[in-house]
Coordinates of C-alpha atoms in Angstrom, one line a residue:
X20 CA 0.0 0.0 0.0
X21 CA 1.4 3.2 -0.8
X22 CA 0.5 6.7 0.3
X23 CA 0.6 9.9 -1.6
X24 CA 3.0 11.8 0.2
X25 CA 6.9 10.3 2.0
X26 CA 5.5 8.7 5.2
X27 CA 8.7 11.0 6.6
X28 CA 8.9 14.7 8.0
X29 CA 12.6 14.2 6.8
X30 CA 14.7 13.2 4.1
X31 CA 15.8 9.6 5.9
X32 CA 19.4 8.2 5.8
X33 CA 20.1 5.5 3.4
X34 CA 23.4 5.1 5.1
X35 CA 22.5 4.7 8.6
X36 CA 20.3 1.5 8.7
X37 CA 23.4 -0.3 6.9
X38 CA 25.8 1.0 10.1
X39 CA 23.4 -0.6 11.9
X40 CA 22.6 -3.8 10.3
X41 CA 26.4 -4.5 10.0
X42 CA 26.8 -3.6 13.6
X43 CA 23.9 -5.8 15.4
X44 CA 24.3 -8.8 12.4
X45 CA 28.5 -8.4 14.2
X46 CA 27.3 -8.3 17.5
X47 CA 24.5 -11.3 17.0
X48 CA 27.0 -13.8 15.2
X49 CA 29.3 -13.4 17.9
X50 CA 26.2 -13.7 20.9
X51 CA 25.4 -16.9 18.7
X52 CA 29.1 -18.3 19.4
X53 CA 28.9 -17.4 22.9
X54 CA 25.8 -19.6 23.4
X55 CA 27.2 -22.7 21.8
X56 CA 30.2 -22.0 23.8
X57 CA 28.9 -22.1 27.5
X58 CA 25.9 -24.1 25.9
X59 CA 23.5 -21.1 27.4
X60 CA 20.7 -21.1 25.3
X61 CA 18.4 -21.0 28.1
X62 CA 19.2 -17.9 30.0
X63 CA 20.8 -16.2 26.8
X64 CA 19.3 -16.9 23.8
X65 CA 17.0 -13.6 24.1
X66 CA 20.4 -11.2 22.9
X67 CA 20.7 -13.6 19.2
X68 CA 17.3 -13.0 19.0
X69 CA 17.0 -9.3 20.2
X70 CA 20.0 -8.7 17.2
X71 CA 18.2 -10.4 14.6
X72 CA 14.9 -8.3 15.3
X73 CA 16.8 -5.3 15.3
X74 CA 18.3 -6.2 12.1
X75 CA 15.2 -7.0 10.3
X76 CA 14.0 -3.7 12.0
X77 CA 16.5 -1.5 10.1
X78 CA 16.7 -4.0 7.1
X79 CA 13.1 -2.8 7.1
X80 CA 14.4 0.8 7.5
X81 CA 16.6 0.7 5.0
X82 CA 14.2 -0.6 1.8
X83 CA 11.8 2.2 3.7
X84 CA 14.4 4.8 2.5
X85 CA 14.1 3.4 -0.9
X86 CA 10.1 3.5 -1.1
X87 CA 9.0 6.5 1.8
X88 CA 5.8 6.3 0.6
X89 CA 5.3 2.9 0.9
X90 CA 3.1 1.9 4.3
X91 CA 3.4 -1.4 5.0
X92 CA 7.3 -1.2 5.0
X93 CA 6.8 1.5 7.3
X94 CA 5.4 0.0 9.4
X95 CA 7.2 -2.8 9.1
X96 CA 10.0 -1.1 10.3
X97 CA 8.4 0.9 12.9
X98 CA 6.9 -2.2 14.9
X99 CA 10.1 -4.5 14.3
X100 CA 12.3 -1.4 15.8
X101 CA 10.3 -0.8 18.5
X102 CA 9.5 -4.6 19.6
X103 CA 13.4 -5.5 19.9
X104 CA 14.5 -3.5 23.4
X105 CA 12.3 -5.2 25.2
X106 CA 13.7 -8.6 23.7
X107 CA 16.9 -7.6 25.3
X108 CA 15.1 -6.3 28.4
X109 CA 13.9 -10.1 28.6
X110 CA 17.6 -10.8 29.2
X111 CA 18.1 -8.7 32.2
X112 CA 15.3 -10.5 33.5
X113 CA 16.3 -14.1 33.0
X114 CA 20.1 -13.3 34.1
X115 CA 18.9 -11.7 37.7
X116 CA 16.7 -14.5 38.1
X117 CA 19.9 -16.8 37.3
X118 CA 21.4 -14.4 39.7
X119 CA 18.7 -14.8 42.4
X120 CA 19.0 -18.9 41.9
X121 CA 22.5 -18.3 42.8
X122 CA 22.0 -16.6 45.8
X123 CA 18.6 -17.9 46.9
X124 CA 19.3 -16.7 50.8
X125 CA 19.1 -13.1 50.1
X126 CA 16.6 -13.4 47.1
X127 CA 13.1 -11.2 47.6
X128 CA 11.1 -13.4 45.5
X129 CA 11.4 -16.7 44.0
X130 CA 14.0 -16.9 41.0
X131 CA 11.5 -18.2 38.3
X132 CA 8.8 -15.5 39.2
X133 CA 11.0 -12.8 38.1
X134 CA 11.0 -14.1 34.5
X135 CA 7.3 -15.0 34.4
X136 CA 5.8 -11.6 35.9
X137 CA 8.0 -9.6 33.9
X138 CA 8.0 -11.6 30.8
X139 CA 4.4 -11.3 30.9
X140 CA 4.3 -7.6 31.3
X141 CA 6.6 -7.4 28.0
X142 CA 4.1 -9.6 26.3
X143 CA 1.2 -7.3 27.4
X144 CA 4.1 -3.9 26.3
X145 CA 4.2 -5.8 22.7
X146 CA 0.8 -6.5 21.8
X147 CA -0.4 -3.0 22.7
X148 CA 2.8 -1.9 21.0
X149 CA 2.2 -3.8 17.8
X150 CA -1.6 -2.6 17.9
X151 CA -1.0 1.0 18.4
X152 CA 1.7 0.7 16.0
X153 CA -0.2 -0.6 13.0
X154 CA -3.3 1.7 13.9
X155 CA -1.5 4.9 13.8
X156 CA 0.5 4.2 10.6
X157 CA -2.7 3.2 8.6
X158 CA -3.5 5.4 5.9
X159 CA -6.9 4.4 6.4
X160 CA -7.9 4.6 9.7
X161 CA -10.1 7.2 10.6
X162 CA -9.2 10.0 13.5
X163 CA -10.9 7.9 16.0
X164 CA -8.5 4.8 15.0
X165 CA -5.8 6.9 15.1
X166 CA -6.6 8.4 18.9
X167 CA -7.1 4.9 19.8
X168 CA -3.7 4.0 18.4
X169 CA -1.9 6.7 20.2
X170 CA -3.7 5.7 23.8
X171 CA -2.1 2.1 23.0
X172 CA 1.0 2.9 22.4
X173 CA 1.3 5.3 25.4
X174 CA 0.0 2.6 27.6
X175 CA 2.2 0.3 26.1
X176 CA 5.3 3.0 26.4
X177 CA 3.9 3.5 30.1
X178 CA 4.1 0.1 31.1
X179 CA 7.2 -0.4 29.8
X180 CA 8.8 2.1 32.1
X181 CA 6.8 0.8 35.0
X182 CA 7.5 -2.6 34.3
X183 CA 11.5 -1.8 34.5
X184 CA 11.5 0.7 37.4
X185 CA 9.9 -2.7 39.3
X186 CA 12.8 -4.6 38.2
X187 CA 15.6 -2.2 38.9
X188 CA 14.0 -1.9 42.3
X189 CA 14.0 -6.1 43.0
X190 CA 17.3 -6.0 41.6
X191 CA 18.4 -3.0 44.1
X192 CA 16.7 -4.9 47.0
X193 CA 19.0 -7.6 46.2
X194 CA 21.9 -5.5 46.0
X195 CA 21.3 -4.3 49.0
X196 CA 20.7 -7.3 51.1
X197 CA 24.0 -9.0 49.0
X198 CA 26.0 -5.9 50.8
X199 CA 24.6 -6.6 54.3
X200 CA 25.2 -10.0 54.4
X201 CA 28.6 -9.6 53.4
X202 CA 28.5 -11.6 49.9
X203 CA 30.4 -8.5 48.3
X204 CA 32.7 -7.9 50.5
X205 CA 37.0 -9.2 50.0
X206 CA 37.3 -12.7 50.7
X207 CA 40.7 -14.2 52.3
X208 CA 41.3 -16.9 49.3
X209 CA 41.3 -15.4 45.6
X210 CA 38.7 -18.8 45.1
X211 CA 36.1 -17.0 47.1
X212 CA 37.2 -13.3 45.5
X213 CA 36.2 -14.8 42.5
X214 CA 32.7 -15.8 44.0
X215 CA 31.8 -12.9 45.1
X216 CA 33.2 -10.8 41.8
X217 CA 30.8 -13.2 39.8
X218 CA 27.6 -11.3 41.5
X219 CA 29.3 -8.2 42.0
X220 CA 30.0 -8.1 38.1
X221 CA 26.9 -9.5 36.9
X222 CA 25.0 -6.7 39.2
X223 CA 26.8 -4.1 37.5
X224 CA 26.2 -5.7 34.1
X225 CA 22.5 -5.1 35.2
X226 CA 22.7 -1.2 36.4
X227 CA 24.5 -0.5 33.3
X228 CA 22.0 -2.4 30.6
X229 CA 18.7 -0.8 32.7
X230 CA 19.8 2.5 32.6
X231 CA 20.7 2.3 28.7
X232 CA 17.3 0.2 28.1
X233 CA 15.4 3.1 30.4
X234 CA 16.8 6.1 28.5
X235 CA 15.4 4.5 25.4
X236 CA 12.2 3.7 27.5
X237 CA 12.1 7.4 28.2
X238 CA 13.0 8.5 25.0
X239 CA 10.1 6.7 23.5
X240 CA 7.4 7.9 25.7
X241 CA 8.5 11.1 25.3
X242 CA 8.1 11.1 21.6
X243 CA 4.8 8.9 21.9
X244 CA 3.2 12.3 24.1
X245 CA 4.8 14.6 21.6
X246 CA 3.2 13.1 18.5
X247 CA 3.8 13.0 14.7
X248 CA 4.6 16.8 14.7
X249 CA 7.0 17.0 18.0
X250 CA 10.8 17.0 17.5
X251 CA 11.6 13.8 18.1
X252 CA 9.7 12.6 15.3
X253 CA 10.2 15.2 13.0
X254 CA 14.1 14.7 13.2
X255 CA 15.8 11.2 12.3
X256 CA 19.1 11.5 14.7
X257 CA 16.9 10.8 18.2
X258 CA 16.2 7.1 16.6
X259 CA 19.6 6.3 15.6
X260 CA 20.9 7.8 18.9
X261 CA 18.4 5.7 21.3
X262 CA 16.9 3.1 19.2
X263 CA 20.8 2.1 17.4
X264 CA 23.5 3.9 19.3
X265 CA 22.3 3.0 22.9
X266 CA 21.1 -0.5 22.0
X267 CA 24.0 -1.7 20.2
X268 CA 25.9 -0.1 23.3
X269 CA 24.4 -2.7 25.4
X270 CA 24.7 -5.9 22.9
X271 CA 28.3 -4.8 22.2
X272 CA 28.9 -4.4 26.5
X273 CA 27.1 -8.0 26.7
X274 CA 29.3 -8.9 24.1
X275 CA 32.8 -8.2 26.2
X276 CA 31.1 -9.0 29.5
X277 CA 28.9 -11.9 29.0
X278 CA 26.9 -13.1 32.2
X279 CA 27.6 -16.8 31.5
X280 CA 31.4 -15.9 32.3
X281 CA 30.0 -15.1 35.7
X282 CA 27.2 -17.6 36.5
X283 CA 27.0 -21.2 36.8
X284 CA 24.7 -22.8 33.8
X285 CA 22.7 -25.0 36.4
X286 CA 20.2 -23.3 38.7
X287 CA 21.1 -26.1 41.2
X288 CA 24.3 -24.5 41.9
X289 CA 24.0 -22.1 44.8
X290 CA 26.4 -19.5 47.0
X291 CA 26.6 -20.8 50.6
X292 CA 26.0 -18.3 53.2
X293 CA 29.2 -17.5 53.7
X294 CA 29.7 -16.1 50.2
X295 CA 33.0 -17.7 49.3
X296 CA 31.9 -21.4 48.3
X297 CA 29.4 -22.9 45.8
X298 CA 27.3 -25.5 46.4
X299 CA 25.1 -28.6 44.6
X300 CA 21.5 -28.0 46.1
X301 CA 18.3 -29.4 45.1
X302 CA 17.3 -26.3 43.9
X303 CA 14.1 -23.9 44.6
X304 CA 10.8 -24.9 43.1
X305 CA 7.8 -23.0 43.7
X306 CA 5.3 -25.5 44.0
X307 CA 2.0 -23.5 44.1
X308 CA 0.0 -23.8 40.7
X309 CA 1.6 -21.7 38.0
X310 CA -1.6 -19.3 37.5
X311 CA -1.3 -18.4 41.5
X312 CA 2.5 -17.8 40.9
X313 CA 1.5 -15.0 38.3
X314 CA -1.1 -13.6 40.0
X315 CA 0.7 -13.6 43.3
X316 CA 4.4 -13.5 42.6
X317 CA 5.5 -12.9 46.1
X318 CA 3.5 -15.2 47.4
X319 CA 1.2 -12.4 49.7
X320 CA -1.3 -15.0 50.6
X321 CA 1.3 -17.3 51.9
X322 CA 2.6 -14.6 54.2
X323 CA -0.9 -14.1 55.2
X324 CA -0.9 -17.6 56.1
X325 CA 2.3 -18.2 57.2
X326 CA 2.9 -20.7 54.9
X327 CA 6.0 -22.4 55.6
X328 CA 8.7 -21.9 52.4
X329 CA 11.3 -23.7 50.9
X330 CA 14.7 -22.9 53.0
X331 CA 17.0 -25.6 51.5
X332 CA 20.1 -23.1 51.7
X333 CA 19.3 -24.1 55.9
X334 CA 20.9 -27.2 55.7
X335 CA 23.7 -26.5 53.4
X336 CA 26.5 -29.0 54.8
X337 CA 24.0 -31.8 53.0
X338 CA 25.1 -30.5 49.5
X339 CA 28.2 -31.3 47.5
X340 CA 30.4 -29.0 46.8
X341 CA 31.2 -27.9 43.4
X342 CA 34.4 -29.1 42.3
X343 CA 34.6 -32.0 45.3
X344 CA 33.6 -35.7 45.4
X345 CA 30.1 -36.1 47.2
X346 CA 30.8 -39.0 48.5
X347 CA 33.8 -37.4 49.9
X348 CA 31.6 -34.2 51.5
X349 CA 28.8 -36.6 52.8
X350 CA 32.2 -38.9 54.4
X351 CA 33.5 -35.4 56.2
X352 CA 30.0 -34.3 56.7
X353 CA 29.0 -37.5 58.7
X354 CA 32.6 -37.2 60.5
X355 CA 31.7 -33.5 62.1
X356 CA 28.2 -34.6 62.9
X357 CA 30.2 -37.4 65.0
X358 CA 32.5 -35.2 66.9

């Protein structure tokens, strides 16, 4: 379908959406590697996938250039570009809950809940995106289509940010409690350095990638409340700055400073409470029925209840060591218990 008039209030870049498809399709081969490397397809396979929307995103852009008049590739592009942040936002959720299984002592929710509830919340962010999206961008739709289109996409924009200012508040609440308890703090043998370096880097990994990810959150509602006539849309740098520059910042960072150098690739391996040695544990299962885990993710009604929970990390001298024989821990455990 193609419009009378360039679907842009500028002349658009034919060079820029190449710089960027070179960049994230560099950044994505090399995320690819990494995940056949520490076989971590389950906790990383989000950044591969976040590189390859963006590509097909400015790909998109690109043939957009080409033909600006054009409306499907529009919004082709449009929807594809603004769908892949919150692909990589998925990551930052999967790695702290990796994080939390690590540390289950000091964790303020159950591990698995943090990718669920906010998982869902980005599922919710991209329908409403991908709806107020195509609404907008029809050359068809009437104004009341149109108004509708704009109230989704700023709901959608709006729930992004509030969505990610609850994560970066869980994962400060974790920080915080990982600093009290000592877990950060300079071990005596460079093993348990290294242990507690693991969450000390990964949490910084974390601040860094939600502050780039919520400046382009920002970014986007801004231009969302100022419309098709405010500056931000009106100008092409501010998409290329937030949407390319700041994104590819963070798949390039993730690319030096990959979590998996930091965390073990089975949730079953845990910190002890004295933050220096790692542990084989049964690992923490929430074992209410997966709609109450959604709908209550911090299990409120079990408080109300005082509902006994899950405290293997209690009886840590019955788990294995990593690195050491269990039959050789249970031998020296049952020797101490004898003394």
């Amino acid at each position: 379908m193609c419009c009378d008039v360039s679907l842009y209030a500028y002349s658009p870049s034919k060079v820029a959406p190449i710089i960027f498809i070179v960049a994230f399709f560099l950044s994505t081969v090399h995320h690819i590697w990494i995940n056949f490397r520490y076989k971590s397809w389950r906790v990383t396979g989000s950044l591969p996938w976040g590189g390859i929307v963006f590509i097909a995103g400015f790909a998109m852009r690109e043939v957009s250039t080409f033909h600006p008049k054009d409306l499907n590739v529009f919004i082709a592009s449009t929807v594809l570009i603004l769908v892949a942040p919150p692909v990589y936002a998925l990551l930052n959720y999967i790695v702290l809950g990796r994080t939390l299984y690590y540390v289950p002592q000091l964790s303020p929710i159950h591990p698995g809940r943090v990718i669920t509830t906010f998982l869902g919340l980005d599922v919710i962010v991209g329908i409403l995106t991908a709806n107020g999206g195509a609404r907008v961008a029809n050359a068809d739709a009437t104004p009341e289509d149109i108004k509708a289109g704009r109230a989704l996409l700023r709901a959608s924009i709006l729930l992004q940010v509030i969505s990610f200012f609850l994560f970066v508040l869980l994962e400060y609440v974790f920080h915080r409690r990982c600093r009290k308890a000592g877990i950060l703090d300079p071990k005596p043998t460079v093993e348990a350095t290294r242990n507690a370096n693991k969450v000390r880097r990964v949490l910084i990994l974390m601040y860094i990638s939600s502050v780039i990810i919520s400046s382009r959150h920002i970014f986007r509602a801004v231009d969302v409340w100022q419309g098709y006539t405010g500056y931000l849309e009106t100008h092409e740098w501010p998409l290329y700055v937030f949407d390319g520059a700041f994104m590819f910042a963070n798949a390039l960072m993730l690319n030096i400073w990959h979590p998996m150098k930091y965390l073990p690739n089975d949730n079953k391996i845990y910190l002890s409470k004295d933050g220096t040695t790692e542990r084989f544990g049964p690992g923490w299962e929430d074992k209410r029925p997966f709609l109450i885990t959604l709908v209550d993710p911090f299990d409120i009604a079990g408080i109300f209840k005082k509902r006994d929970k899950e405290r293997f990390w209690d009886h840590e001298d019955e788990h294995p060591i990593v690195g050491q024989d269990a039959a050789a821990v249970n031998k020296e455990s049952a020797a101490a218990s004898a003394v």
